[in-house]
PDB file of C-alpha atoms and ligand atoms in Angstrom:
ATOM      1  CA  UNK A   1      -2.529   9.505 -13.683  1.00 97.00           C
ATOM      2  CA  UNK A   2      -3.968   8.179 -10.445  1.00 98.00           C
ATOM      3  CA  UNK A   3      -2.209   5.456  -8.515  1.00 98.00           C
ATOM      4  CA  UNK A   4      -2.593   3.713  -5.193  1.00 98.00           C
ATOM      5  CA  UNK A   5       0.665   2.894  -3.418  1.00 98.00           C
ATOM      6  CA  UNK A   6       0.501   0.070  -0.892  1.00 98.00           C
ATOM      7  CA  UNK A   7       3.117   0.476   1.834  1.00 97.00           C
ATOM      8  CA  UNK A   8       3.634  -2.278   4.355  1.00 95.00           C
ATOM      9  CA  UNK A   9       3.977  -1.213   7.975  1.00 95.00           C
ATOM     10  CA  UNK A  10       7.574  -2.390   7.870  1.00 94.00           C
ATOM     11  CA  UNK A  11       8.295   0.261   5.230  1.00 95.00           C
ATOM     12  CA  UNK A  12       8.128   2.707   8.154  1.00 96.00           C
ATOM     13  CA  UNK A  13      10.259   0.737  10.592  1.00 96.00           C
ATOM     14  CA  UNK A  14      12.679  -1.320   8.543  1.00 88.00           C
ATOM     15  CA  UNK A  15      12.383  -5.066   8.072  1.00 85.00           C
ATOM     16  CA  UNK A  16      11.481  -6.858  11.263  1.00 86.00           C
ATOM     17  CA  UNK A  17      11.528  -3.537  13.104  1.00 91.00           C
ATOM     18  CA  UNK A  18       8.904  -1.888  15.276  1.00 95.00           C
ATOM     19  CA  UNK A  19       7.686   1.676  15.407  1.00 97.00           C
ATOM     20  CA  UNK A  20       9.125   4.327  13.126  1.00 97.00           C
ATOM     21  CA  UNK A  21      12.589   4.796  11.693  1.00 96.00           C
ATOM     22  CA  UNK A  22      12.909   8.515  10.823  1.00 94.00           C
ATOM     23  CA  UNK A  23      15.357   7.799   7.988  1.00 94.00           C
ATOM     24  CA  UNK A  24      12.969   5.292   6.411  1.00 96.00           C
ATOM     25  CA  UNK A  25      10.057   7.674   6.734  1.00 96.00           C
ATOM     26  CA  UNK A  26      12.080  10.515   5.176  1.00 96.00           C
ATOM     27  CA  UNK A  27      12.881   8.211   2.288  1.00 97.00           C
ATOM     28  CA  UNK A  28       9.170   7.422   1.780  1.00 97.00           C
ATOM     29  CA  UNK A  29       8.373  11.143   1.758  1.00 98.00           C
ATOM     30  CA  UNK A  30      11.104  11.833  -0.825  1.00 98.00           C
ATOM     31  CA  UNK A  31       9.874   9.111  -3.175  1.00 98.00           C
ATOM     32  CA  UNK A  32       6.220  10.145  -2.896  1.00 98.00           C
ATOM     33  CA  UNK A  33       7.143  13.812  -3.279  1.00 98.00           C
ATOM     34  CA  UNK A  34       8.961  13.174  -6.552  1.00 98.00           C
ATOM     35  CA  UNK A  35       5.847  11.408  -7.893  1.00 98.00           C
ATOM     36  CA  UNK A  36       3.574  14.296  -6.838  1.00 97.00           C
ATOM     37  CA  UNK A  37       5.939  16.823  -8.448  1.00 97.00           C
ATOM     38  CA  UNK A  38       5.664  14.888 -11.729  1.00 97.00           C
ATOM     39  CA  UNK A  39       1.887  15.302 -11.585  1.00 97.00           C
ATOM     40  CA  UNK A  40       0.860  11.839 -10.376  1.00 98.00           C
ATOM     41  CA  UNK A  41      -2.171  11.685  -8.084  1.00 98.00           C
ATOM     42  CA  UNK A  42      -1.279   9.484  -5.155  1.00 98.00           C
ATOM     43  CA  UNK A  43      -3.326   7.453  -2.722  1.00 98.00           C
ATOM     44  CA  UNK A  44      -1.650   5.400  -0.007  1.00 98.00           C
ATOM     45  CA  UNK A  45      -2.819   2.382   1.942  1.00 98.00           C
ATOM     46  CA  UNK A  46      -0.485   1.589   4.786  1.00 98.00           C
ATOM     47  CA  UNK A  47      -0.270  -1.652   6.759  1.00 97.00           C
ATOM     48  CA  UNK A  48       0.603  -2.066  10.419  1.00 97.00           C
ATOM     49  CA  UNK A  49       3.319  -4.726  10.537  1.00 95.00           C
ATOM     50  CA  UNK A  50       5.559  -2.235  12.384  1.00 97.00           C
ATOM     51  CA  UNK A  51       2.982  -2.030  15.190  1.00 97.00           C
ATOM     52  CA  UNK A  52       0.572  -4.964  15.286  1.00 93.00           C
ATOM     53  CA  UNK A  53      -0.510  -7.659  12.882  1.00 92.00           C
ATOM     54  CA  UNK A  54      -3.602  -9.582  13.885  1.00 91.00           C
ATOM     55  CA  UNK A  55      -1.970 -12.956  13.273  1.00 91.00           C
ATOM     56  CA  UNK A  56       0.844 -12.121  15.663  1.00 91.00           C
ATOM     57  CA  UNK A  57      -1.519 -11.594  18.604  1.00 92.00           C
ATOM     58  CA  UNK A  58      -2.018 -15.317  19.034  1.00 92.00           C
ATOM     59  CA  UNK A  59      -3.559 -15.220  22.510  1.00 95.00           C
ATOM     60  CA  UNK A  60      -6.450 -13.047  21.297  1.00 96.00           C
ATOM     61  CA  UNK A  61      -9.668 -13.824  19.480  1.00 96.00           C
ATOM     62  CA  UNK A  62      -9.053 -13.050  15.818  1.00 96.00           C
ATOM     63  CA  UNK A  63     -11.728 -10.384  15.513  1.00 97.00           C
ATOM     64  CA  UNK A  64     -10.131  -8.497  18.428  1.00 97.00           C
ATOM     65  CA  UNK A  65      -6.584  -9.002  17.178  1.00 97.00           C
ATOM     66  CA  UNK A  66      -7.584  -7.661  13.767  1.00 97.00           C
ATOM     67  CA  UNK A  67      -9.219  -4.592  15.311  1.00 97.00           C
ATOM     68  CA  UNK A  68      -5.882  -3.862  16.984  1.00 97.00           C
ATOM     69  CA  UNK A  69      -4.170  -4.314  13.610  1.00 97.00           C
ATOM     70  CA  UNK A  70      -6.671  -1.937  12.012  1.00 98.00           C
ATOM     71  CA  UNK A  71      -5.969   0.689  14.659  1.00 98.00           C
ATOM     72  CA  UNK A  72      -2.272   0.286  13.884  1.00 98.00           C
ATOM     73  CA  UNK A  73      -2.940   1.362  10.302  1.00 98.00           C
ATOM     74  CA  UNK A  74      -4.641   4.484  11.662  1.00 98.00           C
ATOM     75  CA  UNK A  75      -1.589   5.316  13.796  1.00 98.00           C
ATOM     76  CA  UNK A  76       0.683   4.919  10.782  1.00 98.00           C
ATOM     77  CA  UNK A  77      -1.611   7.115   8.694  1.00 98.00           C
ATOM     78  CA  UNK A  78      -1.629   9.940  11.249  1.00 98.00           C
ATOM     79  CA  UNK A  79       2.166   9.694  11.472  1.00 98.00           C
ATOM     80  CA  UNK A  80       2.533   9.857   7.692  1.00 98.00           C
ATOM     81  CA  UNK A  81       0.166  12.828   7.351  1.00 98.00           C
ATOM     82  CA  UNK A  82       2.248  14.827   9.784  1.00 98.00           C
ATOM     83  CA  UNK A  83       5.526  13.951   8.100  1.00 97.00           C
ATOM     84  CA  UNK A  84       4.138  14.720   4.626  1.00 98.00           C
ATOM     85  CA  UNK A  85       2.845  18.106   5.765  1.00 98.00           C
ATOM     86  CA  UNK A  86       6.145  18.997   7.431  1.00 97.00           C
ATOM     87  CA  UNK A  87       7.715  18.384   4.033  1.00 97.00           C
ATOM     88  CA  UNK A  88       5.367  20.832   2.343  1.00 97.00           C
ATOM     89  CA  UNK A  89       2.991  18.232   0.889  1.00 98.00           C
ATOM     90  CA  UNK A  90      -0.753  18.178   1.386  1.00 98.00           C
ATOM     91  CA  UNK A  91      -2.275  15.020   2.826  1.00 98.00           C
ATOM     92  CA  UNK A  92      -5.703  13.902   3.947  1.00 98.00           C
ATOM     93  CA  UNK A  93      -6.642  10.777   5.870  1.00 98.00           C
ATOM     94  CA  UNK A  94      -9.797   8.824   5.053  1.00 98.00           C
ATOM     95  CA  UNK A  95     -11.207   6.009   7.136  1.00 98.00           C
ATOM     96  CA  UNK A  96     -14.515   4.417   8.035  1.00 97.00           C
ATOM     97  CA  UNK A  97     -13.421   3.086  11.415  1.00 97.00           C
ATOM     98  CA  UNK A  98     -12.425   6.001  13.602  1.00 97.00           C
ATOM     99  CA  UNK A  99     -13.607   9.430  14.528  1.00 95.00           C
ATOM    100  CA  UNK A 100     -10.478  11.518  15.038  1.00 98.00           C
ATOM    101  CA  UNK A 101      -9.936  15.213  14.316  1.00 98.00           C
ATOM    102  CA  UNK A 102      -7.543  14.462  11.449  1.00 98.00           C
ATOM    103  CA  UNK A 103      -9.529  11.648   9.876  1.00 98.00           C
ATOM    104  CA  UNK A 104     -12.389  12.098   7.427  1.00 98.00           C
ATOM    105  CA  UNK A 105     -15.019   9.554   6.394  1.00 97.00           C
ATOM    106  CA  UNK A 106     -14.471   8.141   2.936  1.00 97.00           C
ATOM    107  CA  UNK A 107     -16.409  10.508   0.711  1.00 97.00           C
ATOM    108  CA  UNK A 108     -16.096  10.481  -3.065  1.00 98.00           C
ATOM    109  CA  UNK A 109     -16.668  14.217  -3.535  1.00 98.00           C
ATOM    110  CA  UNK A 110     -14.039  14.974  -0.910  1.00 98.00           C
ATOM    111  CA  UNK A 111     -11.604  12.550  -2.562  1.00 98.00           C
ATOM    112  CA  UNK A 112     -12.087  14.301  -5.904  1.00 98.00           C
ATOM    113  CA  UNK A 113     -11.482  17.763  -4.458  1.00 98.00           C
ATOM    114  CA  UNK A 114      -8.468  16.527  -2.493  1.00 98.00           C
ATOM    115  CA  UNK A 115      -6.971  15.123  -5.696  1.00 98.00           C
ATOM    116  CA  UNK A 116      -7.634  18.395  -7.533  1.00 97.00           C
ATOM    117  CA  UNK A 117      -5.555  20.212  -4.912  1.00 96.00           C
ATOM    118  CA  UNK A 118      -2.760  17.606  -5.208  1.00 97.00           C
ATOM    119  CA  UNK A 119      -3.279  16.160  -1.760  1.00 98.00           C
ATOM    120  CA  UNK A 120      -1.998  12.714  -0.955  1.00 98.00           C
ATOM    121  CA  UNK A 121      -4.916  10.512   0.076  1.00 98.00           C
ATOM    122  CA  UNK A 122      -4.009   8.287   3.011  1.00 98.00           C
ATOM    123  CA  UNK A 123      -6.549   5.522   3.510  1.00 98.00           C
ATOM    124  CA  UNK A 124      -6.503   4.230   7.079  1.00 98.00           C
ATOM    125  CA  UNK A 125      -8.270   1.293   8.650  1.00 98.00           C
ATOM    126  CA  UNK A 126      -7.889  -1.275   5.890  1.00 97.00           C
ATOM    127  CA  UNK A 127     -11.182  -2.540   4.520  1.00 98.00           C
ATOM    128  CA  UNK A 128     -12.772  -1.668   7.917  1.00 98.00           C
ATOM    129  CA  UNK A 129     -13.299  -5.365   8.653  1.00 98.00           C
ATOM    130  CA  UNK A 130     -11.395  -8.124  10.384  1.00 97.00           C
ATOM    131  CA  UNK A 131     -10.196 -11.136   8.342  1.00 96.00           C
ATOM    132  CA  UNK A 132      -8.836  -8.967   5.523  1.00 96.00           C
ATOM    133  CA  UNK A 133      -5.425  -7.485   4.779  1.00 95.00           C
ATOM    134  CA  UNK A 134      -4.294  -4.083   3.686  1.00 97.00           C
ATOM    135  CA  UNK A 135      -3.502  -5.569   0.244  1.00 96.00           C
ATOM    136  CA  UNK A 136      -7.214  -6.095  -0.288  1.00 97.00           C
ATOM    137  CA  UNK A 137      -7.842  -2.624   1.128  1.00 98.00           C
ATOM    138  CA  UNK A 138      -5.361  -1.210  -1.398  1.00 98.00           C
ATOM    139  CA  UNK A 139      -7.378  -2.594  -4.311  1.00 98.00           C
ATOM    140  CA  UNK A 140     -10.672  -1.438  -2.805  1.00 98.00           C
ATOM    141  CA  UNK A 141      -9.414   2.096  -2.200  1.00 98.00           C
ATOM    142  CA  UNK A 142      -7.736   2.210  -5.620  1.00 98.00           C
ATOM    143  CA  UNK A 143     -11.127   1.669  -7.211  1.00 98.00           C
ATOM    144  CA  UNK A 144     -12.719   4.285  -4.955  1.00 98.00           C
ATOM    145  CA  UNK A 145     -10.166   6.912  -6.014  1.00 98.00           C
ATOM    146  CA  UNK A 146     -10.543   5.761  -9.666  1.00 98.00           C
ATOM    147  CA  UNK A 147      -6.971   4.470  -9.969  1.00 98.00           C
ATOM    148  CA  UNK A 148      -6.397   1.469 -12.208  1.00 98.00           C
ATOM    149  CA  UNK A 149      -2.899   0.815 -10.880  1.00 98.00           C
ATOM    150  CA  UNK A 150      -1.781  -0.439  -7.475  1.00 98.00           C
ATOM    151  CA  UNK A 151       1.944  -0.242  -6.798  1.00 98.00           C
ATOM    152  CA  UNK A 152       2.948  -2.720  -4.151  1.00 97.00           C
ATOM    153  CA  UNK A 153       6.039  -1.303  -2.481  1.00 96.00           C
ATOM    154  CA  UNK A 154       8.265  -4.190  -1.413  1.00 93.00           C
ATOM    155  CA  UNK A 155      11.936  -4.853  -0.813  1.00 91.00           C
ATOM    156  CA  UNK A 156      12.190  -7.253  -3.768  1.00 92.00           C
ATOM    157  CA  UNK A 157      12.428  -6.028  -7.362  1.00 93.00           C
ATOM    158  CA  UNK A 158       9.448  -7.995  -8.601  1.00 95.00           C
ATOM    159  CA  UNK A 159       7.763 -11.375  -8.578  1.00 95.00           C
ATOM    160  CA  UNK A 160       9.991 -14.467  -8.559  1.00 95.00           C
ATOM    161  CA  UNK A 161       9.119 -18.125  -9.228  1.00 92.00           C
ATOM    162  CA  UNK A 162      10.524 -18.938  -5.758  1.00 89.00           C
ATOM    163  CA  UNK A 163      11.887 -16.970  -2.835  1.00 88.00           C
ATOM    164  CA  UNK A 164      15.002 -15.209  -4.207  1.00 88.00           C
ATOM    165  CA  UNK A 165      16.397 -14.925  -0.679  1.00 85.00           C
ATOM    166  CA  UNK A 166      16.395 -18.687  -0.220  1.00 90.00           C
ATOM    167  CA  UNK A 167      17.023 -19.869  -3.789  1.00 92.00           C
ATOM    168  CA  UNK A 168      19.855 -18.312  -5.791  1.00 91.00           C
ATOM    169  CA  UNK A 169      18.394 -19.786  -9.017  1.00 94.00           C
ATOM    170  CA  UNK A 170      15.016 -18.041  -8.517  1.00 94.00           C
ATOM    171  CA  UNK A 171      13.823 -16.400 -11.739  1.00 95.00           C
ATOM    172  CA  UNK A 172      12.086 -13.066 -11.977  1.00 95.00           C
ATOM    173  CA  UNK A 173       8.753 -13.030 -13.810  1.00 96.00           C
ATOM    174  CA  UNK A 174       8.358  -9.515 -15.278  1.00 96.00           C
ATOM    175  CA  UNK A 175       4.815  -9.974 -16.623  1.00 96.00           C
ATOM    176  CA  UNK A 176       2.092 -12.355 -15.476  1.00 95.00           C
ATOM    177  CA  UNK A 177      -1.641 -12.619 -14.958  1.00 95.00           C
ATOM    178  CA  UNK A 178      -3.448 -12.980 -11.650  1.00 92.00           C
ATOM    179  CA  UNK A 179      -4.515 -16.526 -12.602  1.00 91.00           C
ATOM    180  CA  UNK A 180      -0.895 -17.481 -13.334  1.00 92.00           C
ATOM    181  CA  UNK A 181       0.216 -16.026  -9.993  1.00 92.00           C
ATOM    182  CA  UNK A 182      -2.514 -17.998  -8.194  1.00 88.00           C
ATOM    183  CA  UNK A 183      -1.760 -21.224 -10.080  1.00 89.00           C
ATOM    184  CA  UNK A 184       1.942 -20.942  -9.295  1.00 89.00           C
ATOM    185  CA  UNK A 185       1.135 -20.207  -5.646  1.00 88.00           C
ATOM    186  CA  UNK A 186       3.112 -16.946  -5.760  1.00 89.00           C
ATOM    187  CA  UNK A 187       2.596 -14.797  -2.725  1.00 83.00           C
ATOM    188  CA  UNK A 188       2.178 -11.464  -4.466  1.00 88.00           C
ATOM    189  CA  UNK A 189      -1.070 -10.587  -2.726  1.00 91.00           C
ATOM    190  CA  UNK A 190      -3.786 -12.576  -1.003  1.00 90.00           C
ATOM    191  CA  UNK A 191      -6.545 -14.269  -2.974  1.00 90.00           C
ATOM    192  CA  UNK A 192      -9.154 -11.685  -1.954  1.00 94.00           C
ATOM    193  CA  UNK A 193      -7.010  -8.853  -3.344  1.00 94.00           C
ATOM    194  CA  UNK A 194      -6.467 -10.796  -6.579  1.00 92.00           C
ATOM    195  CA  UNK A 195     -10.168 -11.526  -6.939  1.00 92.00           C
ATOM    196  CA  UNK A 196     -10.970  -7.840  -6.599  1.00 95.00           C
ATOM    197  CA  UNK A 197      -8.254  -6.880  -9.106  1.00 95.00           C
ATOM    198  CA  UNK A 198      -9.720  -9.325 -11.611  1.00 93.00           C
ATOM    199  CA  UNK A 199     -13.245  -8.098 -11.067  1.00 95.00           C
ATOM    200  CA  UNK A 200     -12.314  -4.410 -11.316  1.00 97.00           C
ATOM    201  CA  UNK A 201      -9.606  -4.648 -13.992  1.00 97.00           C
ATOM    202  CA  UNK A 202      -6.865  -3.283 -11.764  1.00 97.00           C
ATOM    203  CA  UNK A 203      -3.178  -3.872 -12.528  1.00 97.00           C
ATOM    204  CA  UNK A 204      -0.616  -4.460  -9.775  1.00 97.00           C
ATOM    205  CA  UNK A 205       3.022  -3.490 -10.103  1.00 97.00           C
ATOM    206  CA  UNK A 206       5.419  -5.039  -7.591  1.00 97.00           C
ATOM    207  CA  UNK A 207       8.555  -2.962  -7.154  1.00 97.00           C
ATOM    208  CA  UNK A 208      11.603  -2.647  -4.968  1.00 96.00           C
ATOM    209  CA  UNK A 209      10.482   0.600  -3.396  1.00 96.00           C
ATOM    210  CA  UNK A 210      13.785   0.969  -1.570  1.00 95.00           C
ATOM    211  CA  UNK A 211      15.806   1.361  -4.750  1.00 97.00           C
ATOM    212  CA  UNK A 212      15.734   5.168  -5.129  1.00 97.00           C
ATOM    213  CA  UNK A 213      13.703   6.415  -8.087  1.00 97.00           C
ATOM    214  CA  UNK A 214      11.971   3.094  -8.752  1.00 98.00           C
ATOM    215  CA  UNK A 215       8.491   4.348  -7.831  1.00 98.00           C
ATOM    216  CA  UNK A 216       8.728   7.143 -10.385  1.00 98.00           C
ATOM    217  CA  UNK A 217      10.085   4.783 -13.038  1.00 98.00           C
ATOM    218  CA  UNK A 218       7.184   2.409 -12.419  1.00 97.00           C
ATOM    219  CA  UNK A 219       4.666   5.243 -12.707  1.00 97.00           C
ATOM    220  CA  UNK A 220       6.228   6.407 -15.954  1.00 97.00           C
ATOM    221  CA  UNK A 221       5.783   2.919 -17.390  1.00 94.00           C
ATOM    222  CA  UNK A 222       9.458   2.016 -17.381  1.00 95.00           C
ATOM    223  CA  UNK A 223      10.329  -1.647 -17.188  1.00 92.00           C
ATOM    224  CA  UNK A 224      10.932  -2.082 -13.472  1.00 96.00           C
ATOM    225  CA  UNK A 225       9.572  -4.696 -11.096  1.00 97.00           C
ATOM    226  CA  UNK A 226       6.836  -7.084 -12.203  1.00 97.00           C
ATOM    227  CA  UNK A 227       3.422  -6.314 -13.602  1.00 97.00           C
ATOM    228  CA  UNK A 228       0.444  -8.505 -12.730  1.00 96.00           C
ATOM    229  CA  UNK A 229      -2.536  -7.968 -15.008  1.00 96.00           C
ATOM    230  CA  UNK A 230      -6.110  -9.245 -15.016  1.00 90.00           C
ATOM    231  CA  UNK A 231      -6.521 -12.160 -17.455  1.00 83.00           C
TER     232      UNK A 231
HETATM  233  N1  UDP B 301      -6.451  -5.712   9.094  1.00 58.42           N
HETATM  234  C1  UDP B 301      -7.767  -6.120   9.127  1.00 58.42           C
HETATM  235  N2  UDP B 301      -8.581  -5.818   8.053  1.00 58.42           N
HETATM  236  C2  UDP B 301      -8.138  -5.140   6.958  1.00 58.42           C
HETATM  237  C3  UDP B 301      -6.784  -4.755   6.919  1.00 58.42           C
HETATM  238  C4  UDP B 301      -5.960  -5.053   7.998  1.00 58.42           C
HETATM  239  O1  UDP B 301      -8.221  -6.732  10.083  1.00 58.42           O
HETATM  240  O2  UDP B 301      -8.930  -4.887   6.051  1.00 58.42           O
HETATM  241  C5  UDP B 301      -5.607  -5.947  10.275  1.00 58.42           C
HETATM  242  C6  UDP B 301      -4.999  -7.342  10.348  1.00 58.42           C
HETATM  243  O3  UDP B 301      -4.920  -7.727  11.694  1.00 58.42           O
HETATM  244  C7  UDP B 301      -3.604  -7.117   9.794  1.00 58.42           C
HETATM  245  C8  UDP B 301      -3.279  -5.731  10.319  1.00 58.42           C
HETATM  246  O4  UDP B 301      -4.524  -5.025  10.271  1.00 58.42           O
HETATM  247  O5  UDP B 301      -2.682  -8.069  10.271  1.00 58.42           O
HETATM  248  C9  UDP B 301      -2.228  -4.967   9.536  1.00 58.42           C
HETATM  249  O6  UDP B 301      -2.428  -5.114   8.144  1.00 58.42           O
HETATM  250  P1  UDP B 301      -1.391  -5.922   7.222  1.00 58.42           P
HETATM  251  O7  UDP B 301      -1.059  -7.240   7.869  1.00 58.42           O
HETATM  252  O8  UDP B 301      -1.956  -5.984   5.852  1.00 58.42           O
HETATM  253  O9  UDP B 301      -0.128  -4.952   7.282  1.00 58.42           O
HETATM  254  P2  UDP B 301       1.289  -5.071   6.558  1.00 58.42           P
HETATM  255  O10 UDP B 301       1.716  -6.522   6.625  1.00 58.42           O
HETATM  256  O11 UDP B 301       1.095  -4.631   5.138  1.00 58.42           O
HETATM  257  O12 UDP B 301       2.184  -4.148   7.316  1.00 58.42           O
END
């Protein structure tokens, strides 16, 4: 089965952190490795919150700030490729925005052959455009690698009716549709990502990635996290 895993930049640094935390990155490698060993075909879209987010660069024009954010996703992708390969995994980076020796243009034939050889596909550079997020990129790249599932790796074990950190009575919603999530104003993904999921029939699973073994459980269809389905 093919799956796209969306990692936020902070997955590499720790919450609120900057740069790379080697322990965190080792953990990511371990979780992805166990999925590859079980035969899952993995694509990754990584954010850049550990380096730069466009919205945080408030003194810049948004188009420029977002280009800096996009470049951050490329840095994270190059970092991940190296760490995956040092762990004995194969990994290839695809992007439309840079010309670097380790980065290939998105090419569907190349993606297919990379998946045949069990390479991890790392998609860098978001959607290639400012004004989007890497959540939207995750859905776009999922479709391009013919995956019908996006796993959103978070630090919360699913979707809640209100912020479980602020409200002790927050209730987990294990199954919902994109329309329900939108109506309830739940911040699972941005509206553009949802719209694309609905159009393409892609399911999103929100999991607590930092609970060991949860990624594999989610891929095996076990009842972890929350599942958001097209209506
Ligand atoms: N970005 C962009 N277009 C995209 C994806 C990302 O301009 O298609 C920029 C944007 O500035 C964003 C940054 O890259 O803030 C990092 O992405 P994101 O905020 O999604 O990262 P995450 O919060 O998941 O770490």
